[in-house]
PDB file of C-alpha atoms in Angstrom:
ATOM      1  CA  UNK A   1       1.173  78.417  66.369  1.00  0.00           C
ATOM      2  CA  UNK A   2       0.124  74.866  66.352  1.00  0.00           C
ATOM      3  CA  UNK A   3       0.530  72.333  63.890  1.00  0.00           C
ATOM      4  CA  UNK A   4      -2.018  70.085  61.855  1.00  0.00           C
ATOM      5  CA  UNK A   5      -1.165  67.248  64.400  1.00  0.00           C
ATOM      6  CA  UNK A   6      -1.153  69.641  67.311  1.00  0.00           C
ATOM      7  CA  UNK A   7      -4.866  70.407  66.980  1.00  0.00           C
ATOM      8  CA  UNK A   8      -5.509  66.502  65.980  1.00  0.00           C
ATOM      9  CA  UNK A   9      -4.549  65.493  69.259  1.00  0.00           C
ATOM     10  CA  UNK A  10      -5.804  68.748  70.868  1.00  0.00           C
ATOM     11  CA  UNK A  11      -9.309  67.803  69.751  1.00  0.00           C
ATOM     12  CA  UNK A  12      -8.962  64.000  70.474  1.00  0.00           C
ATOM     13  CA  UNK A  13      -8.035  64.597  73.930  1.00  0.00           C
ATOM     14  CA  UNK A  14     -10.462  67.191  74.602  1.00  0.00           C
ATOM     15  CA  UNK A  15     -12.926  64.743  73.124  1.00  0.00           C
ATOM     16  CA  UNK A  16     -11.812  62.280  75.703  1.00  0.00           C
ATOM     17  CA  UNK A  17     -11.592  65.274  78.942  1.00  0.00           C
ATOM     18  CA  UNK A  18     -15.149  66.339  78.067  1.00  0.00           C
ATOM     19  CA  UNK A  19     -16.424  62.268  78.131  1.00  0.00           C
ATOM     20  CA  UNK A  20     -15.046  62.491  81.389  1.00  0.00           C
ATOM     21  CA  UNK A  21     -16.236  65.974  82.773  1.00  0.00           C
ATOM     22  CA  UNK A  22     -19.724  65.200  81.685  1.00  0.00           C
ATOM     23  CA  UNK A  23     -19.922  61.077  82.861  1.00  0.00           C
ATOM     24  CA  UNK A  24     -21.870  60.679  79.266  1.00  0.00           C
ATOM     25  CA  UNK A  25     -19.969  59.550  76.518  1.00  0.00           C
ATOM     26  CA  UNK A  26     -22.930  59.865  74.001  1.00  0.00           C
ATOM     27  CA  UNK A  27     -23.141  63.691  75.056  1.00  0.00           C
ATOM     28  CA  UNK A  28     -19.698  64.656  74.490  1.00  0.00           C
ATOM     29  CA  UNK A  29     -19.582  62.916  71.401  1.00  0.00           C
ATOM     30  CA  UNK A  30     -22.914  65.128  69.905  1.00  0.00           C
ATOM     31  CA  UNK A  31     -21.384  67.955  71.702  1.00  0.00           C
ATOM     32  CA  UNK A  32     -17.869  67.669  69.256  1.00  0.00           C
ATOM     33  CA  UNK A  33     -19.655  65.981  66.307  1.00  0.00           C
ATOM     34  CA  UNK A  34     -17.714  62.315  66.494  1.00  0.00           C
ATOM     35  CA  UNK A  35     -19.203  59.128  66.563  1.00  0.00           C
ATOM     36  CA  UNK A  36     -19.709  57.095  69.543  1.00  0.00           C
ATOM     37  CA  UNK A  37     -17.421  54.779  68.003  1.00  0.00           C
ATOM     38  CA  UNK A  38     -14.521  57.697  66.732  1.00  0.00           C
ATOM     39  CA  UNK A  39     -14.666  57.818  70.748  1.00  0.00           C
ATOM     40  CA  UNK A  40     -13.942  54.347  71.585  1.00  0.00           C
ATOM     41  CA  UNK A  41     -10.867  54.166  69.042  1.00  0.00           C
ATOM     42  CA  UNK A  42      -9.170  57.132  70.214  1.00  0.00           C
ATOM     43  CA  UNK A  43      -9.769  55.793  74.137  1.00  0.00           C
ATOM     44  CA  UNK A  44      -8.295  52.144  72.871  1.00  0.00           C
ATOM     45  CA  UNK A  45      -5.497  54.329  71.285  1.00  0.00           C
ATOM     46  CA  UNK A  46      -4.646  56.050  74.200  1.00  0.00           C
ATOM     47  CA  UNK A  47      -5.036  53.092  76.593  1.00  0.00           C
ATOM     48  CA  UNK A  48      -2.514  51.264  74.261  1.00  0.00           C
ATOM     49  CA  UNK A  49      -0.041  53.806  73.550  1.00  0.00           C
ATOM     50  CA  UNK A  50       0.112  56.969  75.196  1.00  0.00           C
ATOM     51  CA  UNK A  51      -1.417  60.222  73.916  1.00  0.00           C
ATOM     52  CA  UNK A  52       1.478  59.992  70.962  1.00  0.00           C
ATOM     53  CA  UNK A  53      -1.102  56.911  69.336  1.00  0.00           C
ATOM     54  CA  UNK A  54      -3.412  59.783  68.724  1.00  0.00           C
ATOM     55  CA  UNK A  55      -1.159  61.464  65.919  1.00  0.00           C
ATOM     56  CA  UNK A  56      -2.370  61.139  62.709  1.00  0.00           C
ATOM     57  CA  UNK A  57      -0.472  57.882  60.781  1.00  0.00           C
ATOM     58  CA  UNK A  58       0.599  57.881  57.734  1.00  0.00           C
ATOM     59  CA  UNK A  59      -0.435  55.142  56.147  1.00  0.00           C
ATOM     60  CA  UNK A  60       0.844  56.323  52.763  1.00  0.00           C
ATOM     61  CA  UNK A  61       3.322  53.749  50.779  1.00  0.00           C
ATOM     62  CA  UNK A  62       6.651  55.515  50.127  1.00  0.00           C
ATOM     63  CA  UNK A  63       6.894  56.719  46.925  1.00  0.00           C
ATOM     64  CA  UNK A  64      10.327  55.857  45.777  1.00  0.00           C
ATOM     65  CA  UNK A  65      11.550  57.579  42.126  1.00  0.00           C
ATOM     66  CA  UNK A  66      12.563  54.810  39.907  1.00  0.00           C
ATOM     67  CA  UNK A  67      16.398  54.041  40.359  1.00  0.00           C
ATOM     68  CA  UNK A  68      18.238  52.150  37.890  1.00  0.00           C
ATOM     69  CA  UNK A  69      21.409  50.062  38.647  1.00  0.00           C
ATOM     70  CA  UNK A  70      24.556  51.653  40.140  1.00  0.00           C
ATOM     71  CA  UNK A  71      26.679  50.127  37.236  1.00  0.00           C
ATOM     72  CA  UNK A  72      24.184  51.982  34.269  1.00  0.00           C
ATOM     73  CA  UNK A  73      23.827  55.080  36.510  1.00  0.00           C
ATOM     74  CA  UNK A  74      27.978  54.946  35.644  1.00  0.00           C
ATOM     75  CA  UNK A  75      27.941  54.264  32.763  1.00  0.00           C
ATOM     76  CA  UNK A  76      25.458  57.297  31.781  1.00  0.00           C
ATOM     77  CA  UNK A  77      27.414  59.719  33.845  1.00  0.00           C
ATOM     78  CA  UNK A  78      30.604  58.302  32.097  1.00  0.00           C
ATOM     79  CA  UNK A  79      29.309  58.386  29.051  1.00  0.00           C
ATOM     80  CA  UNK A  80      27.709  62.340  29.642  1.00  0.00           C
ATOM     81  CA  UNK A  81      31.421  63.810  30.689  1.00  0.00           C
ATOM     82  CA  UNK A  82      32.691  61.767  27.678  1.00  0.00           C
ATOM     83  CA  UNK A  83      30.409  63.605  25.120  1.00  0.00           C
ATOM     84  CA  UNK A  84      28.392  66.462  27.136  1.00  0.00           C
ATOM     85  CA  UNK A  85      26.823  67.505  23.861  1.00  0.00           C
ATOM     86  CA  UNK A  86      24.565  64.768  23.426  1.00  0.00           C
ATOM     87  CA  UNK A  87      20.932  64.513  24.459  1.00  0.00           C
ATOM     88  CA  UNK A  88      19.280  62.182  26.482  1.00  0.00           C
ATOM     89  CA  UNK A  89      17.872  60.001  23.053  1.00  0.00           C
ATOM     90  CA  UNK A  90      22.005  60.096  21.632  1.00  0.00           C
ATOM     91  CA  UNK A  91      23.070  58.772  24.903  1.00  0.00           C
ATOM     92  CA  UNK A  92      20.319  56.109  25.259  1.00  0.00           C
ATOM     93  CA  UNK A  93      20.924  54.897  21.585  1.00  0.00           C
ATOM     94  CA  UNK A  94      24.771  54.723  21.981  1.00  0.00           C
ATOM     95  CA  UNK A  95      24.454  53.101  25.463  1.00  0.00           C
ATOM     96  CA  UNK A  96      22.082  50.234  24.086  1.00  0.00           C
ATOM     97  CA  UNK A  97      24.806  49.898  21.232  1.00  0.00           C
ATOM     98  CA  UNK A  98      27.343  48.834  23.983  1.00  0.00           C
ATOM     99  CA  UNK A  99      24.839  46.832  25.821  1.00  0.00           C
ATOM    100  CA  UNK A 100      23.860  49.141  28.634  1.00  0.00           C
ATOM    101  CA  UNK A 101      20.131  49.365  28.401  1.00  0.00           C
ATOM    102  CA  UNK A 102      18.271  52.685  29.581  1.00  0.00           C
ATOM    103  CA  UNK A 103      15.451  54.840  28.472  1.00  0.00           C
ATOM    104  CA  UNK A 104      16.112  58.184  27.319  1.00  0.00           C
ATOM    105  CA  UNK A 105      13.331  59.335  30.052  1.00  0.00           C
ATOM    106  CA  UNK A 106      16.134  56.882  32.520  1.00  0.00           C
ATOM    107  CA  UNK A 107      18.734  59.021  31.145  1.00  0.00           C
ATOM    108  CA  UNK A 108      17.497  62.130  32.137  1.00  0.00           C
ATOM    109  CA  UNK A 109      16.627  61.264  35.697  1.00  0.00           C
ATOM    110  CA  UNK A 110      19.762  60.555  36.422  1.00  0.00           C
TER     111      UNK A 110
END
């Protein structure tokens, strides 16, 4: 069974077999429905690096969860085995009463 990439690059370089088979780049390019210019950029791609340039990038920005500072991450976890009965609002209040700062949403991610 092949991938999501796998066919990607399948149909890229098939795109860029038939261009060759046929000697008409506008032809093969109707015949797989891609622009003349789709064409071009997957040839440059190839040219550049290899048939590996043709995977899909992802151009996504890590999404990284919101970490708080190793010394209030302690002092939550601390503070959790020290009284495991309170909620994440207690521990949050009592926390900002002895100057360690964090959301009760903070305290729960942790």
């Amino acid at each position: 069974m092949l991938h999501t990439n796998d066919k990607i690059v399948k149909h890229k370089v098939g795109l860029l077999n038939l261009a060759d088979e046929l000697g008409n780049i506008s032809k093969a390019c109707k015949m797989m429905g891609v622009s003349r210019d789709t064409f071009y950029r997957y040839k440059e791609a190839v040219n550049d690096g290899g048939v590996e340039s043709l995977l899909d990038q992802n151009r996504r920005v890590p999404n990284h969860k919101n970490r708080v500072d190793p010394t209030v991450e302690s002092a939550v976890v601390a503070y959790a085995v020290e009284e495991p009965a309170h909620g994440q609002v207690r521990v949050s209040n009592e926390l900002r009463k002895r100057g360690v700062f964090v959301s009760p949403s903070g305290v729960r991610s942790i």
